[in-house]
PDB file of C-alpha atoms in Angstrom:
ATOM      1  CA  UNK B 862      -0.109   0.182  -0.046  1.00  0.00           C
ATOM      2  CA  UNK B 863       2.886   2.439   0.851  1.00  0.00           C
ATOM      3  CA  UNK B 864       4.644   1.560  -2.174  1.00  0.00           C
ATOM      4  CA  UNK B 865       1.765   2.114  -4.349  1.00  0.00           C
ATOM      5  CA  UNK B 866       0.897   5.616  -2.821  1.00  0.00           C
ATOM      6  CA  UNK B 867       4.800   6.359  -3.127  1.00  0.00           C
ATOM      7  CA  UNK B 868       4.429   5.439  -6.926  1.00  0.00           C
ATOM      8  CA  UNK B 869       1.352   7.017  -7.774  1.00  0.00           C
ATOM      9  CA  UNK B 870       2.491  10.398  -5.877  1.00  0.00           C
ATOM     10  CA  UNK B 871       5.661  10.219  -8.040  1.00  0.00           C
ATOM     11  CA  UNK B 872       3.667   9.529 -11.259  1.00  0.00           C
ATOM     12  CA  UNK B 873       1.445  12.772 -10.670  1.00  0.00           C
ATOM     13  CA  UNK B 874       4.275  14.865  -9.406  1.00  0.00           C
ATOM     14  CA  UNK B 875       6.181  13.883 -12.862  1.00  0.00           C
ATOM     15  CA  UNK B 876       3.183  14.671 -15.088  1.00  0.00           C
ATOM     16  CA  UNK B 877       3.249  18.016 -13.522  1.00  0.00           C
ATOM     17  CA  UNK B 878       6.587  18.469 -14.708  1.00  0.00           C
ATOM     18  CA  UNK B 879       8.244  17.454 -11.717  1.00  0.00           C
ATOM     19  CA  UNK B 880      10.498  14.741 -12.793  1.00  0.00           C
ATOM     20  CA  UNK B 881      12.985  15.157 -10.308  1.00  0.00           C
ATOM     21  CA  UNK B 882      10.557  14.919  -7.364  1.00  0.00           C
ATOM     22  CA  UNK B 883       8.781  12.193  -8.717  1.00  0.00           C
ATOM     23  CA  UNK B 884      12.220  10.503  -8.943  1.00  0.00           C
ATOM     24  CA  UNK B 885      12.757  11.084  -5.238  1.00  0.00           C
ATOM     25  CA  UNK B 886       9.286   9.483  -4.718  1.00  0.00           C
ATOM     26  CA  UNK B 887      10.081   6.185  -7.065  1.00  0.00           C
ATOM     27  CA  UNK B 888      13.416   6.017  -5.064  1.00  0.00           C
ATOM     28  CA  UNK B 889      11.653   5.947  -1.492  1.00  0.00           C
ATOM     29  CA  UNK B 890       8.994   3.298  -3.158  1.00  0.00           C
ATOM     30  CA  UNK B 891      11.716   1.021  -4.189  1.00  0.00           C
ATOM     31  CA  UNK B 892      13.552   1.210  -0.881  1.00  0.00           C
ATOM     32  CA  UNK B 893      10.297   1.189   1.309  1.00  0.00           C
ATOM     33  CA  UNK B 894       9.248  -2.031  -0.880  1.00  0.00           C
ATOM     34  CA  UNK B 895      12.736  -3.675  -0.463  1.00  0.00           C
ATOM     35  CA  UNK B 896      12.783  -3.212   3.152  1.00  0.00           C
ATOM     36  CA  UNK B 897       9.319  -4.514   3.603  1.00  0.00           C
ATOM     37  CA  UNK B 898      10.217  -7.351   1.782  1.00  0.00           C
ATOM     38  CA  UNK B 899      13.040  -7.819   4.218  1.00  0.00           C
ATOM     39  CA  UNK B 900      10.803  -7.333   7.158  1.00  0.00           C
ATOM     40  CA  UNK B 901       8.244  -9.923   6.098  1.00  0.00           C
ATOM     41  CA  UNK B 902      11.200 -12.535   5.660  1.00  0.00           C
ATOM     42  CA  UNK B 903      12.614 -11.636   9.054  1.00  0.00           C
ATOM     43  CA  UNK B 904      15.777 -10.452   7.420  1.00  0.00           C
ATOM     44  CA  UNK B 905      15.625  -6.797   8.375  1.00  0.00           C
ATOM     45  CA  UNK B 906      18.665  -5.519  10.229  1.00  0.00           C
ATOM     46  CA  UNK B 907      18.067  -4.647  13.988  1.00  0.00           C
ATOM     47  CA  UNK B 908      16.856  -1.347  15.286  1.00  0.00           C
ATOM     48  CA  UNK B 909      17.316   0.330  18.408  1.00  0.00           C
ATOM     49  CA  UNK B 910      16.208   3.439  20.009  1.00  0.00           C
ATOM     50  CA  UNK B 911      17.979   6.236  19.567  1.00  0.00           C
ATOM     51  CA  UNK B 912      17.431   7.741  22.950  1.00  0.00           C
ATOM     52  CA  UNK B 913      16.970   6.237  26.201  1.00  0.00           C
ATOM     53  CA  UNK B 914      14.394   7.200  28.448  1.00  0.00           C
ATOM     54  CA  UNK B 915      16.763   8.331  31.006  1.00  0.00           C
ATOM     55  CA  UNK B 916      17.738  11.011  28.750  1.00  0.00           C
ATOM     56  CA  UNK B 917      14.617  12.571  30.011  1.00  0.00           C
ATOM     57  CA  UNK B 918      15.016  15.470  32.285  1.00  0.00           C
ATOM     58  CA  UNK B 919      17.465  18.278  32.412  1.00  0.00           C
ATOM     59  CA  UNK B 920      19.681  17.215  29.473  1.00  0.00           C
ATOM     60  CA  UNK B 921      16.323  16.524  27.155  1.00  0.00           C
ATOM     61  CA  UNK B 922      15.332  20.020  27.969  1.00  0.00           C
ATOM     62  CA  UNK B 923      18.848  21.356  26.818  1.00  0.00           C
ATOM     63  CA  UNK B 924      18.681  19.395  23.907  1.00  0.00           C
ATOM     64  CA  UNK B 925      15.175  20.435  23.176  1.00  0.00           C
ATOM     65  CA  UNK B 926      15.987  24.389  23.578  1.00  0.00           C
ATOM     66  CA  UNK B 927      19.047  23.811  21.240  1.00  0.00           C
ATOM     67  CA  UNK B 928      16.652  22.232  18.557  1.00  0.00           C
ATOM     68  CA  UNK B 929      14.102  24.783  18.817  1.00  0.00           C
ATOM     69  CA  UNK B 930      16.625  27.787  18.679  1.00  0.00           C
ATOM     70  CA  UNK B 931      18.147  25.855  15.509  1.00  0.00           C
ATOM     71  CA  UNK B 932      14.829  25.470  13.751  1.00  0.00           C
ATOM     72  CA  UNK B 933      14.042  29.146  14.229  1.00  0.00           C
ATOM     73  CA  UNK B 934      17.616  30.119  12.919  1.00  0.00           C
ATOM     74  CA  UNK B 935      16.899  27.968  10.139  1.00  0.00           C
ATOM     75  CA  UNK B 936      13.576  29.300   9.186  1.00  0.00           C
ATOM     76  CA  UNK B 937      14.717  32.861   9.553  1.00  0.00           C
ATOM     77  CA  UNK B 938      17.980  32.414   7.543  1.00  0.00           C
ATOM     78  CA  UNK B 939      16.838  29.953   4.742  1.00  0.00           C
ATOM     79  CA  UNK B 940      13.372  31.794   4.704  1.00  0.00           C
ATOM     80  CA  UNK B 941      15.023  34.982   3.347  1.00  0.00           C
ATOM     81  CA  UNK B 942      16.340  32.765   0.165  1.00  0.00           C
ATOM     82  CA  UNK B 943      14.116  32.595  -2.701  1.00  0.00           C
ATOM     83  CA  UNK B 944      12.333  29.496  -3.598  1.00  0.00           C
ATOM     84  CA  UNK B 945      13.408  26.970  -6.482  1.00  0.00           C
ATOM     85  CA  UNK B 946      17.062  28.202  -6.136  1.00  0.00           C
ATOM     86  CA  UNK B 947      20.133  26.160  -5.422  1.00  0.00           C
ATOM     87  CA  UNK B 948      20.825  27.307  -1.942  1.00  0.00           C
ATOM     88  CA  UNK B 949      17.100  26.977  -0.715  1.00  0.00           C
ATOM     89  CA  UNK B 950      17.141  23.465  -2.278  1.00  0.00           C
ATOM     90  CA  UNK B 951      20.643  22.523  -0.656  1.00  0.00           C
ATOM     91  CA  UNK B 952      19.168  23.538   2.905  1.00  0.00           C
ATOM     92  CA  UNK B 953      15.886  21.436   2.451  1.00  0.00           C
ATOM     93  CA  UNK B 954      18.000  18.441   1.138  1.00  0.00           C
ATOM     94  CA  UNK B 955      20.459  18.804   4.008  1.00  0.00           C
ATOM     95  CA  UNK B 956      17.446  18.732   6.450  1.00  0.00           C
ATOM     96  CA  UNK B 957      15.764  15.993   4.793  1.00  0.00           C
ATOM     97  CA  UNK B 958      18.573  13.584   4.593  1.00  0.00           C
ATOM     98  CA  UNK B 959      19.193  14.344   8.253  1.00  0.00           C
ATOM     99  CA  UNK B 960      15.407  13.488   9.073  1.00  0.00           C
ATOM    100  CA  UNK B 961      15.509  10.310   6.781  1.00  0.00           C
ATOM    101  CA  UNK B 962      18.884   9.050   8.190  1.00  0.00           C
ATOM    102  CA  UNK B 963      17.486   9.515  11.532  1.00  0.00           C
ATOM    103  CA  UNK B 964      14.435   7.745  10.788  1.00  0.00           C
ATOM    104  CA  UNK B 965      16.178   4.751   9.019  1.00  0.00           C
ATOM    105  CA  UNK B 966      18.444   4.274  12.204  1.00  0.00           C
ATOM    106  CA  UNK B 967      15.425   3.721  14.368  1.00  0.00           C
ATOM    107  CA  UNK B 968      12.668   5.043  16.525  1.00  0.00           C
ATOM    108  CA  UNK B 969      13.627   7.845  18.882  1.00  0.00           C
ATOM    109  CA  UNK B 970      12.533   5.776  21.943  1.00  0.00           C
ATOM    110  CA  UNK B 971      11.082   2.413  22.461  1.00  0.00           C
ATOM    111  CA  UNK B 972       7.662   2.321  20.576  1.00  0.00           C
ATOM    112  CA  UNK B 973       4.681   1.225  22.785  1.00  0.00           C
ATOM    113  CA  UNK B 974       2.137  -1.388  21.736  1.00  0.00           C
ATOM    114  CA  UNK B 975      -1.312  -0.075  20.415  1.00  0.00           C
ATOM    115  CA  UNK B 976      -4.647  -1.198  21.997  1.00  0.00           C
ATOM    116  CA  UNK B 977      -6.402  -3.478  19.486  1.00  0.00           C
ATOM    117  CA  UNK B 978      -9.327  -1.376  19.738  1.00  0.00           C
ATOM    118  CA  UNK B 979      -7.924   1.240  18.374  1.00  0.00           C
ATOM    119  CA  UNK B 980      -7.293  -0.216  15.053  1.00  0.00           C
ATOM    120  CA  UNK B 981     -10.954   0.659  13.797  1.00  0.00           C
ATOM    121  CA  UNK B 982      -9.927   4.154  14.890  1.00  0.00           C
ATOM    122  CA  UNK B 983      -6.879   4.048  12.773  1.00  0.00           C
ATOM    123  CA  UNK B 984      -8.809   3.334   9.671  1.00  0.00           C
ATOM    124  CA  UNK B 985     -10.621   6.724  10.021  1.00  0.00           C
ATOM    125  CA  UNK B 986      -7.186   8.642   9.999  1.00  0.00           C
ATOM    126  CA  UNK B 987      -6.335   6.482   6.812  1.00  0.00           C
ATOM    127  CA  UNK B 988      -9.852   7.273   5.318  1.00  0.00           C
ATOM    128  CA  UNK B 989      -9.304  10.972   6.029  1.00  0.00           C
ATOM    129  CA  UNK B 990      -5.887  10.979   4.208  1.00  0.00           C
ATOM    130  CA  UNK B 991      -7.384   9.370   1.344  1.00  0.00           C
ATOM    131  CA  UNK B 992     -10.221  11.828   1.108  1.00  0.00           C
ATOM    132  CA  UNK B 993      -7.499  14.624   1.280  1.00  0.00           C
ATOM    133  CA  UNK B 994      -5.660  13.130  -1.219  1.00  0.00           C
ATOM    134  CA  UNK B 995      -8.512  12.677  -3.762  1.00  0.00           C
ATOM    135  CA  UNK B 996      -9.869  16.436  -2.934  1.00  0.00           C
ATOM    136  CA  UNK B 997      -6.408  17.552  -4.172  1.00  0.00           C
ATOM    137  CA  UNK B 998      -6.365  15.116  -7.097  1.00  0.00           C
ATOM    138  CA  UNK B 999      -9.748  16.484  -8.155  1.00  0.00           C
ATOM    139  CA  UNK B1000      -8.641  20.085  -7.986  1.00  0.00           C
ATOM    140  CA  UNK B1001      -5.461  19.253  -9.978  1.00  0.00           C
ATOM    141  CA  UNK B1002      -7.486  17.417 -12.725  1.00  0.00           C
ATOM    142  CA  UNK B1003      -9.728  20.539 -13.167  1.00  0.00           C
ATOM    143  CA  UNK B1004      -6.844  22.962 -14.085  1.00  0.00           C
ATOM    144  CA  UNK B1005      -6.241  24.090 -17.660  1.00  0.00           C
ATOM    145  CA  UNK B1006      -3.079  21.920 -17.633  1.00  0.00           C
ATOM    146  CA  UNK B1007      -1.021  20.002 -15.345  1.00  0.00           C
ATOM    147  CA  UNK B1008       1.399  22.979 -15.133  1.00  0.00           C
ATOM    148  CA  UNK B1009      -0.990  25.802 -14.948  1.00  0.00           C
ATOM    149  CA  UNK B1010      -2.986  26.739 -11.730  1.00  0.00           C
ATOM    150  CA  UNK B1011      -6.471  27.297 -11.847  1.00  0.00           C
ATOM    151  CA  UNK B1012      -8.410  29.979  -9.676  1.00  0.00           C
ATOM    152  CA  UNK B1013     -11.535  28.089  -9.596  1.00  0.00           C
ATOM    153  CA  UNK B1014     -10.090  24.894  -8.826  1.00  0.00           C
ATOM    154  CA  UNK B1015      -6.890  25.739  -6.670  1.00  0.00           C
ATOM    155  CA  UNK B1016      -4.664  22.869  -5.331  1.00  0.00           C
ATOM    156  CA  UNK B1017      -3.011  23.488  -2.107  1.00  0.00           C
ATOM    157  CA  UNK B1018       0.139  24.435  -4.169  1.00  0.00           C
ATOM    158  CA  UNK B1019      -1.617  27.202  -5.889  1.00  0.00           C
ATOM    159  CA  UNK B1020      -2.880  28.466  -2.504  1.00  0.00           C
ATOM    160  CA  UNK B1021       0.317  28.521  -0.857  1.00  0.00           C
ATOM    161  CA  UNK B1022       2.109  30.514  -3.764  1.00  0.00           C
ATOM    162  CA  UNK B1023       0.733  33.643  -2.271  1.00  0.00           C
ATOM    163  CA  UNK B1024       1.953  32.839   1.314  1.00  0.00           C
ATOM    164  CA  UNK B1025       5.464  31.738   0.275  1.00  0.00           C
ATOM    165  CA  UNK B1026       5.844  34.863  -1.792  1.00  0.00           C
ATOM    166  CA  UNK B1027       7.166  36.690   1.167  1.00  0.00           C
ATOM    167  CA  UNK B1028      10.133  36.233   3.757  1.00  0.00           C
ATOM    168  CA  UNK B1029       7.702  35.823   6.610  1.00  0.00           C
ATOM    169  CA  UNK B1030       5.647  33.296   5.033  1.00  0.00           C
ATOM    170  CA  UNK B1031       8.303  31.091   3.886  1.00  0.00           C
ATOM    171  CA  UNK B1032       9.944  31.151   7.321  1.00  0.00           C
ATOM    172  CA  UNK B1033       6.781  30.243   9.037  1.00  0.00           C
ATOM    173  CA  UNK B1034       6.091  27.401   6.438  1.00  0.00           C
ATOM    174  CA  UNK B1035       9.486  26.138   6.811  1.00  0.00           C
ATOM    175  CA  UNK B1036       9.080  26.012  10.687  1.00  0.00           C
ATOM    176  CA  UNK B1037       5.922  24.318  10.028  1.00  0.00           C
ATOM    177  CA  UNK B1038       7.688  21.656   8.171  1.00  0.00           C
ATOM    178  CA  UNK B1039      10.362  21.394  10.505  1.00  0.00           C
ATOM    179  CA  UNK B1040       8.028  20.947  13.405  1.00  0.00           C
ATOM    180  CA  UNK B1041       6.093  18.265  11.010  1.00  0.00           C
ATOM    181  CA  UNK B1042       9.575  16.373  10.616  1.00  0.00           C
ATOM    182  CA  UNK B1043       9.958  16.473  14.536  1.00  0.00           C
ATOM    183  CA  UNK B1044       6.476  15.370  15.208  1.00  0.00           C
ATOM    184  CA  UNK B1045       6.602  12.426  12.857  1.00  0.00           C
ATOM    185  CA  UNK B1046      10.124  11.249  14.397  1.00  0.00           C
ATOM    186  CA  UNK B1047       8.414  11.519  17.777  1.00  0.00           C
ATOM    187  CA  UNK B1048       5.425   9.504  16.645  1.00  0.00           C
ATOM    188  CA  UNK B1049       7.370   6.297  17.265  1.00  0.00           C
ATOM    189  CA  UNK B1050       7.595   7.097  20.756  1.00  0.00           C
ATOM    190  CA  UNK B1051       3.929   7.808  21.641  1.00  0.00           C
ATOM    191  CA  UNK B1052       2.598   6.975  24.730  1.00  0.00           C
ATOM    192  CA  UNK B1053      -0.484   4.883  25.337  1.00  0.00           C
ATOM    193  CA  UNK B1054      -3.550   6.803  25.850  1.00  0.00           C
ATOM    194  CA  UNK B1055      -5.179   6.530  29.416  1.00  0.00           C
ATOM    195  CA  UNK B1056      -7.759   4.172  28.930  1.00  0.00           C
ATOM    196  CA  UNK B1057     -11.284   4.133  31.005  1.00  0.00           C
ATOM    197  CA  UNK B1058     -11.680   1.204  33.571  1.00  0.00           C
ATOM    198  CA  UNK B1059     -14.262  -0.285  31.332  1.00  0.00           C
ATOM    199  CA  UNK B1060     -11.693  -0.972  28.407  1.00  0.00           C
ATOM    200  CA  UNK B1061      -8.889  -3.493  28.423  1.00  0.00           C
ATOM    201  CA  UNK B1062      -5.795  -2.692  26.848  1.00  0.00           C
ATOM    202  CA  UNK B1063      -2.417  -4.390  25.782  1.00  0.00           C
ATOM    203  CA  UNK B1064      -0.234  -1.378  26.073  1.00  0.00           C
ATOM    204  CA  UNK B1065       2.346  -0.960  28.690  1.00  0.00           C
ATOM    205  CA  UNK B1066       2.366   2.273  31.038  1.00  0.00           C
ATOM    206  CA  UNK B1067       6.039   2.418  30.962  1.00  0.00           C
ATOM    207  CA  UNK B1068       6.360   6.191  29.534  1.00  0.00           C
ATOM    208  CA  UNK B1069       3.790   7.454  32.142  1.00  0.00           C
TER     209      UNK B1069
ATOM    210  CA  UNK Q 261     -21.271  29.787  -4.544  1.00  0.00           C
ATOM    211  CA  UNK Q 262     -18.668  29.256  -7.137  1.00  0.00           C
ATOM    212  CA  UNK Q 263     -16.173  26.546  -7.721  1.00  0.00           C
ATOM    213  CA  UNK Q 264     -13.418  28.324  -5.985  1.00  0.00           C
ATOM    214  CA  UNK Q 265     -15.359  28.725  -2.935  1.00  0.00           C
ATOM    215  CA  UNK Q 266     -16.493  25.273  -3.005  1.00  0.00           C
ATOM    216  CA  UNK Q 267     -12.791  23.997  -3.499  1.00  0.00           C
ATOM    217  CA  UNK Q 268     -11.798  26.264  -0.449  1.00  0.00           C
ATOM    218  CA  UNK Q 269     -14.702  24.687   1.345  1.00  0.00           C
ATOM    219  CA  UNK Q 270     -13.437  21.596   0.953  1.00  0.00           C
ATOM    220  CA  UNK Q 271      -9.928  21.903   2.221  1.00  0.00           C
ATOM    221  CA  UNK Q 272     -11.567  23.497   5.284  1.00  0.00           C
ATOM    222  CA  UNK Q 273     -13.940  20.661   5.772  1.00  0.00           C
ATOM    223  CA  UNK Q 274     -10.830  18.415   5.800  1.00  0.00           C
ATOM    224  CA  UNK Q 275      -8.928  20.714   8.250  1.00  0.00           C
ATOM    225  CA  UNK Q 276     -11.907  20.654  10.474  1.00  0.00           C
ATOM    226  CA  UNK Q 277     -12.185  16.892  10.369  1.00  0.00           C
ATOM    227  CA  UNK Q 278      -8.626  16.787  11.418  1.00  0.00           C
ATOM    228  CA  UNK Q 279      -8.998  18.994  14.242  1.00  0.00           C
ATOM    229  CA  UNK Q 280     -12.332  17.052  15.285  1.00  0.00           C
ATOM    230  CA  UNK Q 281     -10.844  13.653  15.139  1.00  0.00           C
ATOM    231  CA  UNK Q 282      -7.833  14.802  17.476  1.00  0.00           C
ATOM    232  CA  UNK Q 283     -10.068  16.415  19.930  1.00  0.00           C
ATOM    233  CA  UNK Q 284     -12.289  13.385  19.885  1.00  0.00           C
ATOM    234  CA  UNK Q 285      -9.311  11.212  20.568  1.00  0.00           C
ATOM    235  CA  UNK Q 286      -8.778  13.067  24.077  1.00  0.00           C
ATOM    236  CA  UNK Q 287     -11.619  11.094  25.294  1.00  0.00           C
ATOM    237  CA  UNK Q 288     -10.537   7.977  27.148  1.00  0.00           C
ATOM    238  CA  UNK Q 289     -13.690   5.997  25.822  1.00  0.00           C
ATOM    239  CA  UNK Q 290     -13.251   7.307  22.044  1.00  0.00           C
ATOM    240  CA  UNK Q 291     -12.185   4.627  19.360  1.00  0.00           C
ATOM    241  CA  UNK Q 292     -10.125   7.041  17.677  1.00  0.00           C
ATOM    242  CA  UNK Q 293      -6.580   7.364  18.493  1.00  0.00           C
ATOM    243  CA  UNK Q 294      -4.472  10.554  18.293  1.00  0.00           C
ATOM    244  CA  UNK Q 295      -2.841  11.395  15.100  1.00  0.00           C
ATOM    245  CA  UNK Q 296       0.434  10.595  16.728  1.00  0.00           C
ATOM    246  CA  UNK Q 297      -0.611   7.090  17.700  1.00  0.00           C
ATOM    247  CA  UNK Q 298      -1.939   6.143  14.284  1.00  0.00           C
ATOM    248  CA  UNK Q 299       1.181   7.403  12.736  1.00  0.00           C
ATOM    249  CA  UNK Q 300       2.986   5.375  15.249  1.00  0.00           C
ATOM    250  CA  UNK Q 301       1.537   2.539  14.057  1.00  0.00           C
ATOM    251  CA  UNK Q 302       2.636   2.953  10.530  1.00  0.00           C
ATOM    252  CA  UNK Q 303       5.977   4.163  11.539  1.00  0.00           C
ATOM    253  CA  UNK Q 304       6.485   1.071  14.002  1.00  0.00           C
ATOM    254  CA  UNK Q 305       8.848  -0.480  11.207  1.00  0.00           C
ATOM    255  CA  UNK Q 306      11.685   0.848   9.115  1.00  0.00           C
ATOM    256  CA  UNK Q 307       9.791   0.721   5.772  1.00  0.00           C
ATOM    257  CA  UNK Q 308       6.689   2.503   7.503  1.00  0.00           C
ATOM    258  CA  UNK Q 309       9.095   5.236   8.953  1.00  0.00           C
ATOM    259  CA  UNK Q 310      10.990   5.800   5.739  1.00  0.00           C
ATOM    260  CA  UNK Q 311       7.410   5.851   3.710  1.00  0.00           C
ATOM    261  CA  UNK Q 312       6.197   8.574   5.966  1.00  0.00           C
ATOM    262  CA  UNK Q 313       9.232  10.624   6.317  1.00  0.00           C
ATOM    263  CA  UNK Q 314       9.461  10.418   2.444  1.00  0.00           C
ATOM    264  CA  UNK Q 315       6.305  11.959   2.009  1.00  0.00           C
ATOM    265  CA  UNK Q 316       7.534  14.772   4.709  1.00  0.00           C
ATOM    266  CA  UNK Q 317      10.777  15.154   2.390  1.00  0.00           C
ATOM    267  CA  UNK Q 318       8.532  15.609  -0.509  1.00  0.00           C
ATOM    268  CA  UNK Q 319       6.454  18.483   0.957  1.00  0.00           C
ATOM    269  CA  UNK Q 320       9.562  20.353   1.523  1.00  0.00           C
ATOM    270  CA  UNK Q 321      10.825  19.576  -2.010  1.00  0.00           C
ATOM    271  CA  UNK Q 322       7.608  20.140  -3.599  1.00  0.00           C
ATOM    272  CA  UNK Q 323       7.124  23.890  -2.128  1.00  0.00           C
ATOM    273  CA  UNK Q 324      10.837  25.252  -1.936  1.00  0.00           C
ATOM    274  CA  UNK Q 325      13.244  23.028  -3.792  1.00  0.00           C
ATOM    275  CA  UNK Q 326      14.315  22.689  -7.411  1.00  0.00           C
TER     276      UNK Q 326
END
């Protein structure tokens, strides 16, 4: 499923005259497909949490502070550069590689198990993601051409063009992108929700 | 209502649904997990993490890079 989504996304990006980005997505699809095969065959290389839980406390506050300041400095500095230029591309690629390398290495801390009852709810999130993708695809299909935006049927890219035209807009968007990356990396460390006494759970309460 | 407003309304509805799901997930009796939990399930394996992070990388490339 993940491979199919990545291949399709790469295809639509490619036919929108972004073959380089399409290539990135297809490369990711190849890597994900290969790794998934390794995992199903039980041959995947072992993972280790990058952080110990004992890292919580003063040390993590300092690390968190450094990360926040670095993110702000990155957003303000790189946000002053124009889009679709080599310096901006280099900065984005640098952060992207760091994020991917961190994610490849392993989860930030030991993941927790999710209660079985939440599997149905998780599918609602998947459905929402699919709906968002289809709505975007619908807008894309109504454009005069795949490379020309439409006021009547704006895609998210078209809507963001006015926001990203200014330094402040680009800085805020970069900050949001960095925050999203951190959120995704931290998602592998999520603690189980507190369950009401009437519900059974399989998750441990270690992170509480 | 023109097509521009309909399209914007669609995006707004999707954003509202995200917020509604996330707020609903705060209820201990809710069957909807927080977004971080749902993503955590996908990202529990290396292939899942790489797939989700690849989508995040694509976002950065799409809006900013060559």
